[in-house]
Amino acid sequence: MSKRLEVEAVRIAYEGRTIVQETTFALDEGVIGCLLGPSGCGKTTLLRAIAGFEPITQGEIRLHGQRVSTPGWTLAPERRRVGMVFQDFALFPHLTVADNVGFGLRQLTSRERRDRVAALLRLVGMEQAKRRYPHELSGGMQQRVALARAMAPRPEILLLDEPFSSMDAALREQLAREVRDVLEREGVTALLVTHDQLEAFAMADRIGVLSQGEIQQWASAFELYHQPANRLVADFIGQGAFLPAEPVDAHSVMTELGRLSSASGHDLNPGTPAEALIRPDDLVDDPASQIRASVIERAFRGAEYLYRLRLPSGSEVLCLLPSHHQYAPGADIGLRLEAKHLVVFASRDRG
């Protein structure tokens, strides 16, 4: 599979201040990637550099094997065949939906342009709204039109800068799945920037977790959750708590909740202070268990409650339990550890 995007040892700095550290990753053709991290971590700056709006200080960026950015030289954005969906969608208010989608297709004949616009509106489920104007559409509908417009010229890669940020959490995740379906059907290579984990999980094949301008790990959502590269990724992705752990051998540790084992080895030796990550889904309630915990608080999640529990040592863990199991704050419950993935770091490792 050919590489559509290659970012190699890229660094971006302004007036001596480094925004993006030395960063390397690649996207294969047809793959959807994501740069995930909190505000100010450098993800949007990196996306803008890929689009051609920001210069780079070190390294190079290649699109389909063609060098497009090096220190001191940047290929103009309009020559990169890059599509971009902005946070505010940037639709032209005086143009209809159909005219917005066809805006970048002036090199085509009238019939070719009409056919391409019609095909894209069908793809995003907006064919019935082709004569309407942006102000007549909901946020989700505007997002679909912006997506169709960006895809219309068949760009080498589609870049999406926090495209769902103005919508509520439930709609963001739903639209992320819908956009993924559209991109897959069209065979588009895409790179998304977001701070929302569920949005990233719903849409991306590969995710890069950024912190302070540096990619900590470039992997699938499953790998980030179950095989985090360092403490920082483990803290950022999902929920969980770290418990003191005593290494038994290269494959297992002993914790207050019991023994955790893994088929893969870890660079830990008996006697080395360590910490094991316990996810909420690693624990189940077991009235017969000798491992006890007291309920500090609970949060209703529909089918489940998320409990915050205190162990006898004073350490706290999180636990997801079916909502028909109701324990009030202060209740004593039994726990059984059912972790299938061992995530453990030396206590001195802070990512």
GROMACS .gro file of N, CA, C and O in nm, residues 5-86:
model
  328
    5LEU      N    1   0.065   1.024   0.283
    5LEU     CA    2   0.124   1.134   0.360
    5LEU      C    3   0.242   1.083   0.440
    5LEU      O    4   0.233   0.979   0.505
    6GLU      N    5   0.352   1.157   0.435
    6GLU     CA    6   0.470   1.125   0.516
    6GLU      C    7   0.519   1.252   0.584
    6GLU      O    8   0.549   1.351   0.519
    7VAL      N    9   0.525   1.248   0.716
    7VAL     CA   10   0.577   1.357   0.798
    7VAL      C   11   0.704   1.303   0.862
    7VAL      O   12   0.699   1.209   0.941
    8GLU      N   13   0.817   1.361   0.826
    8GLU     CA   14   0.945   1.304   0.868
    8GLU      C   15   1.028   1.405   0.946
    8GLU      O   16   1.070   1.508   0.892
    9ALA      N   17   1.048   1.376   1.074
    9ALA     CA   18   1.133   1.456   1.164
    9ALA      C   19   1.098   1.605   1.158
    9ALA      O   20   1.186   1.691   1.158
   10VAL      N   21   0.968   1.635   1.154
   10VAL     CA   22   0.923   1.773   1.139
   10VAL      C   23   0.926   1.846   1.273
   10VAL      O   24   0.879   1.796   1.375
   11ARG      N   25   0.980   1.966   1.266
   11ARG     CA   26   0.981   2.056   1.382
   11ARG      C   27   0.929   2.191   1.335
   11ARG      O   28   0.961   2.237   1.225
   12ILE      N   29   0.848   2.255   1.418
   12ILE     CA   30   0.792   2.387   1.386
   12ILE      C   31   0.817   2.479   1.504
   12ILE      O   32   0.782   2.447   1.618
   13ALA      N   33   0.878   2.593   1.476
   13ALA     CA   34   0.911   2.688   1.582
   13ALA      C   35   0.887   2.830   1.534
   13ALA      O   36   0.901   2.860   1.415
   14TYR      N   37   0.849   2.918   1.628
   14TYR     CA   38   0.831   3.060   1.600
   14TYR      C   39   0.909   3.141   1.703
   14TYR      O   40   0.893   3.121   1.823
   15GLU      N   41   0.995   3.229   1.653
   15GLU     CA   42   1.071   3.319   1.740
   15GLU      C   43   1.138   3.244   1.855
   15GLU      O   44   1.133   3.287   1.971
   16GLY      N   45   1.197   3.131   1.822
   16GLY     CA   46   1.271   3.053   1.921
   16GLY      C   47   1.185   2.963   2.008
   16GLY      O   48   1.238   2.887   2.089
   17ARG      N   49   1.054   2.970   1.991
   17ARG     CA   50   0.964   2.885   2.071
   17ARG      C   51   0.918   2.767   1.987
   17ARG      O   52   0.857   2.784   1.882
   18THR      N   53   0.947   2.646   2.034
   18THR     CA   54   0.910   2.525   1.961
   18THR      C   55   0.764   2.491   1.985
   18THR      O   56   0.721   2.474   2.100
   19ILE      N   57   0.687   2.480   1.876
   19ILE     CA   58   0.545   2.446   1.884
   19ILE      C   59   0.526   2.296   1.861
   19ILE      O   60   0.448   2.230   1.931
   20VAL      N   61   0.598   2.242   1.762
   20VAL     CA   62   0.595   2.098   1.732
   20VAL      C   63   0.735   2.043   1.742
   20VAL      O   64   0.826   2.094   1.675
   21GLN      N   65   0.754   1.943   1.827
   21GLN     CA   66   0.884   1.878   1.841
   21GLN      C   67   0.909   1.791   1.719
   21GLN      O   68   0.826   1.778   1.630
   22GLU      N   69   1.026   1.729   1.713
   22GLU     CA   70   1.061   1.641   1.601
   22GLU      C   71   0.958   1.528   1.590
   22GLU      O   72   0.947   1.443   1.678
   23THR      N   73   0.880   1.530   1.483
   23THR     CA   74   0.764   1.442   1.470
   23THR      C   75   0.771   1.363   1.341
   23THR      O   76   0.797   1.419   1.234
   24THR      N   77   0.745   1.233   1.351
   24THR     CA   78   0.745   1.144   1.234
   24THR      C   79   0.624   1.053   1.239
   24THR      O   80   0.597   0.990   1.342
   25PHE      N   81   0.547   1.048   1.131
   25PHE     CA   82   0.440   0.950   1.113
   25PHE      C   83   0.404   0.946   0.966
   25PHE      O   84   0.446   1.031   0.887
   26ALA      N   85   0.326   0.847   0.927
   26ALA     CA   86   0.285   0.833   0.787
   26ALA      C   87   0.143   0.778   0.780
   26ALA      O   88   0.098   0.708   0.871
   27LEU      N   89   0.074   0.812   0.672
   27LEU     CA   90  -0.060   0.760   0.645
   27LEU      C   91  -0.060   0.688   0.512
   27LEU      O   92  -0.022   0.745   0.409
   28ASP      N   93  -0.103   0.562   0.512
   28ASP     CA   94  -0.119   0.488   0.388
   28ASP      C   95  -0.243   0.536   0.313
   28ASP      O   96  -0.334   0.595   0.372
   29GLU      N   97  -0.245   0.508   0.186
   29GLU     CA   98  -0.358   0.546   0.103
   29GLU      C   99  -0.487   0.483   0.155
   29GLU      O  100  -0.492   0.365   0.188
   30GLY      N  101  -0.593   0.564   0.170
   30GLY     CA  102  -0.722   0.515   0.216
   30GLY      C  103  -0.737   0.504   0.366
   30GLY      O  104  -0.843   0.464   0.415
   31VAL      N  105  -0.633   0.540   0.442
   31VAL     CA  106  -0.635   0.529   0.588
   31VAL      C  107  -0.680   0.663   0.647
   31VAL      O  108  -0.647   0.770   0.597
   32ILE      N  109  -0.756   0.656   0.755
   32ILE     CA  110  -0.799   0.776   0.827
   32ILE      C  111  -0.716   0.787   0.955
   32ILE      O  112  -0.716   0.697   1.038
   33GLY      N  113  -0.643   0.896   0.967
   33GLY     CA  114  -0.560   0.920   1.084
   33GLY      C  115  -0.615   1.031   1.170
   33GLY      O  116  -0.705   1.106   1.131
   34CYS      N  117  -0.560   1.043   1.290
   34CYS     CA  118  -0.607   1.147   1.383
   34CYS      C  119  -0.490   1.195   1.468
   34CYS      O  120  -0.409   1.116   1.515
   35LEU      N  121  -0.484   1.327   1.487
   35LEU     CA  122  -0.394   1.388   1.584
   35LEU      C  123  -0.480   1.426   1.704
   35LEU      O  124  -0.568   1.512   1.694
   36LEU      N  125  -0.456   1.361   1.817
   36LEU     CA  126  -0.540   1.374   1.936
   36LEU      C  127  -0.460   1.434   2.050
   36LEU      O  128  -0.350   1.387   2.082
   37GLY      N  129  -0.517   1.539   2.111
   37GLY     CA  130  -0.448   1.597   2.225
   37GLY      C  131  -0.523   1.718   2.277
   37GLY      O  132  -0.615   1.768   2.213
   38PRO      N  133  -0.482   1.768   2.393
   38PRO     CA  134  -0.549   1.885   2.452
   38PRO      C  135  -0.516   2.012   2.376
   38PRO      O  136  -0.426   2.015   2.291
   39SER      N  137  -0.588   2.118   2.407
   39SER     CA  138  -0.562   2.248   2.345
   39SER      C  139  -0.418   2.291   2.373
   39SER      O  140  -0.367   2.272   2.484
   40GLY      N  141  -0.354   2.348   2.270
   40GLY     CA  142  -0.219   2.400   2.287
   40GLY      C  143  -0.109   2.298   2.271
   40GLY      O  144   0.008   2.330   2.295
   41CYS      N  145  -0.142   2.175   2.228
   41CYS     CA  146  -0.039   2.071   2.217
   41CYS      C  147   0.033   2.073   2.082
   41CYS      O  148   0.129   1.999   2.062
   42GLY      N  149  -0.015   2.154   1.986
   42GLY     CA  150   0.052   2.165   1.857
   42GLY      C  151  -0.016   2.092   1.743
   42GLY      O  152   0.031   2.096   1.629
   43LYS      N  153  -0.130   2.028   1.769
   43LYS     CA  154  -0.191   1.944   1.666
   43LYS      C  155  -0.245   2.026   1.547
   43LYS      O  156  -0.229   1.985   1.432
   44THR      N  157  -0.308   2.140   1.574
   44THR     CA  158  -0.360   2.222   1.465
   44THR      C  159  -0.246   2.287   1.386
   44THR      O  160  -0.252   2.298   1.263
   45THR      N  161  -0.140   2.327   1.455
   45THR     CA  162  -0.022   2.382   1.385
   45THR      C  163   0.035   2.279   1.290
   45THR      O  164   0.071   2.312   1.175
   46LEU      N  165   0.044   2.155   1.333
   46LEU     CA  166   0.096   2.048   1.247
   46LEU      C  167   0.004   2.025   1.128
   46LEU      O  168   0.050   2.007   1.014
   47LEU      N  169  -0.127   2.027   1.152
   47LEU     CA  170  -0.223   2.010   1.043
   47LEU      C  171  -0.209   2.123   0.941
   47LEU      O  172  -0.212   2.100   0.819
   48ARG      N  173  -0.194   2.245   0.988
   48ARG     CA  174  -0.179   2.360   0.899
   48ARG      C  175  -0.049   2.353   0.820
   48ARG      O  176  -0.044   2.397   0.704
   49ALA      N  177   0.054   2.296   0.879
   49ALA     CA  178   0.179   2.277   0.805
   49ALA      C  179   0.161   2.177   0.692
   49ALA      O  180   0.215   2.194   0.582
   50ILE      N  181   0.084   2.071   0.717
   50ILE     CA  182   0.056   1.971   0.613
   50ILE      C  183  -0.025   2.035   0.500
   50ILE      O  184  -0.004   2.006   0.382
   51ALA      N  185  -0.117   2.127   0.537
   51ALA     CA  186  -0.198   2.196   0.437
   51ALA      C  187  -0.118   2.299   0.359
   51ALA      O  188  -0.161   2.341   0.250
   52GLY      N  189  -0.004   2.344   0.414
   52GLY     CA  190   0.077   2.443   0.346
   52GLY      C  191   0.061   2.583   0.400
   52GLY      O  192   0.115   2.679   0.345
   53PHE      N  193  -0.013   2.598   0.511
   53PHE     CA  194  -0.035   2.730   0.569
   53PHE      C  195   0.073   2.771   0.668
   53PHE      O  196   0.078   2.887   0.708
   54GLU      N  197   0.155   2.678   0.714
   54GLU     CA  198   0.260   2.707   0.811
   54GLU      C  199   0.393   2.649   0.761
   54GLU      O  200   0.397   2.536   0.711
   55PRO      N  201   0.504   2.725   0.773
   55PRO     CA  202   0.635   2.672   0.736
   55PRO      C  203   0.688   2.578   0.844
   55PRO      O  204   0.643   2.582   0.958
   56ILE      N  205   0.781   2.493   0.806
   56ILE     CA  206   0.844   2.403   0.903
   56ILE      C  207   0.989   2.446   0.924
   56ILE      O  208   1.053   2.504   0.836
   57THR      N  209   1.042   2.416   1.041
   57THR     CA  210   1.178   2.456   1.078
   57THR      C  211   1.278   2.345   1.049
   57THR      O  212   1.396   2.371   1.025
   58GLN      N  213   1.229   2.221   1.052
   58GLN     CA  214   1.316   2.105   1.034
   58GLN      C  215   1.235   1.992   0.972
   58GLN      O  216   1.114   1.985   0.988
   59GLY      N  217   1.304   1.900   0.901
   59GLY     CA  218   1.240   1.783   0.845
   59GLY      C  219   1.176   1.810   0.711
   59GLY      O  220   1.208   1.907   0.642
   60GLU      N  221   1.081   1.723   0.673
   60GLU     CA  222   1.009   1.745   0.548
   60GLU      C  223   0.873   1.675   0.551
   60GLU      O  224   0.851   1.581   0.628
   61ILE      N  225   0.784   1.727   0.468
   61ILE     CA  226   0.650   1.670   0.451
   61ILE      C  227   0.635   1.628   0.306
   61ILE      O  228   0.668   1.706   0.215
   62ARG      N  229   0.585   1.506   0.282
   62ARG     CA  230   0.565   1.456   0.146
   62ARG      C  231   0.420   1.411   0.128
   62ARG      O  232   0.362   1.349   0.218
   63LEU      N  233   0.363   1.444   0.015
   63LEU     CA  234   0.230   1.398  -0.024
   63LEU      C  235   0.244   1.313  -0.149
   63LEU      O  236   0.292   1.362  -0.253
   64HIS      N  237   0.204   1.188  -0.137
   64HIS     CA  238   0.214   1.091  -0.248
   64HIS      C  239   0.354   1.088  -0.306
   64HIS      O  240   0.372   1.081  -0.429
   65GLY      N  241   0.454   1.094  -0.217
   65GLY     CA  242   0.594   1.086  -0.258
   65GLY      C  243   0.655   1.218  -0.301
   65GLY      O  244   0.777   1.226  -0.318
   66GLN      N  245   0.576   1.323  -0.318
   66GLN     CA  246   0.626   1.454  -0.360
   66GLN      C  247   0.656   1.539  -0.238
   66GLN      O  248   0.572   1.558  -0.152
   67ARG      N  249   0.777   1.594  -0.233
   67ARG     CA  250   0.815   1.682  -0.124
   67ARG      C  251   0.736   1.812  -0.136
   67ARG      O  252   0.738   1.879  -0.241
   68VAL      N  253   0.665   1.852  -0.029
   68VAL     CA  254   0.584   1.974  -0.033
   68VAL      C  255   0.626   2.076   0.072
   68VAL      O  256   0.587   2.192   0.063
   69SER      N  257   0.702   2.035   0.173
   69SER     CA  258   0.752   2.129   0.274
   69SER      C  259   0.890   2.088   0.319
   69SER      O  260   0.913   1.971   0.355
   70THR      N  261   0.983   2.183   0.316
   70THR     CA  262   1.116   2.168   0.375
   70THR      C  263   1.150   2.300   0.442
   70THR      O  264   1.085   2.401   0.416
   71PRO      N  265   1.253   2.304   0.528
   71PRO     CA  266   1.290   2.432   0.589
   71PRO      C  267   1.323   2.536   0.481
   71PRO      O  268   1.406   2.511   0.393
   72GLY      N  269   1.256   2.648   0.486
   72GLY     CA  270   1.282   2.755   0.391
   72GLY      C  271   1.204   2.746   0.262
   72GLY      O  272   1.211   2.837   0.178
   73TRP      N  273   1.126   2.640   0.242
   73TRP     CA  274   1.046   2.626   0.119
   73TRP      C  275   0.915   2.555   0.148
   73TRP      O  276   0.912   2.452   0.216
   74THR      N  277   0.807   2.610   0.097
   74THR     CA  278   0.673   2.552   0.117
   74THR      C  279   0.595   2.561  -0.013
   74THR      O  280   0.578   2.670  -0.069
   75LEU      N  281   0.550   2.447  -0.063
   75LEU     CA  282   0.463   2.446  -0.181
   75LEU      C  283   0.330   2.510  -0.144
   75LEU      O  284   0.272   2.480  -0.039
   76ALA      N  285   0.280   2.599  -0.228
   76ALA     CA  286   0.156   2.671  -0.199
   76ALA      C  287   0.041   2.576  -0.174
   76ALA      O  288   0.031   2.470  -0.238
   77PRO      N  289  -0.050   2.610  -0.080
   77PRO     CA  290  -0.162   2.521  -0.047
   77PRO      C  291  -0.245   2.481  -0.169
   77PRO      O  292  -0.285   2.365  -0.180
   78GLU      N  293  -0.270   2.574  -0.261
   78GLU     CA  294  -0.355   2.544  -0.376
   78GLU      C  295  -0.291   2.447  -0.474
   78GLU      O  296  -0.358   2.392  -0.562
   79ARG      N  297  -0.160   2.422  -0.459
   79ARG     CA  298  -0.091   2.328  -0.548
   79ARG      C  299  -0.072   2.191  -0.484
   79ARG      O  300  -0.012   2.102  -0.544
   80ARG      N  301  -0.123   2.171  -0.363
   80ARG     CA  302  -0.101   2.046  -0.290
   80ARG      C  303  -0.210   1.942  -0.311
   80ARG      O  304  -0.196   1.829  -0.268
   81ARG      N  305  -0.321   1.981  -0.369
   81ARG     CA  306  -0.436   1.892  -0.382
   81ARG      C  307  -0.478   1.840  -0.244
   81ARG      O  308  -0.499   1.721  -0.223
   82VAL      N  309  -0.492   1.934  -0.153
   82VAL     CA  310  -0.535   1.904  -0.016
   82VAL      C  311  -0.673   1.965   0.004
   82VAL      O  312  -0.697   2.081  -0.029
   83GLY      N  313  -0.766   1.887   0.058
   83GLY     CA  314  -0.897   1.939   0.096
   83GLY      C  315  -0.899   1.968   0.244
   83GLY      O  316  -0.831   1.900   0.321
   84MET      N  317  -0.974   2.069   0.285
   84MET     CA  318  -0.976   2.103   0.427
   84MET      C  319  -1.117   2.136   0.473
   84MET      O  320  -1.190   2.210   0.406
   85VAL      N  321  -1.155   2.079   0.586
   85VAL     CA  322  -1.283   2.109   0.652
   85VAL      C  323  -1.250   2.182   0.781
   85VAL      O  324  -1.183   2.128   0.869
   86PHE      N  325  -1.296   2.307   0.792
   86PHE     CA  326  -1.262   2.391   0.906
   86PHE      C  327  -1.366   2.376   1.018
   86PHE      O  328  -1.474   2.322   0.999
   0.00000   0.00000   0.00000
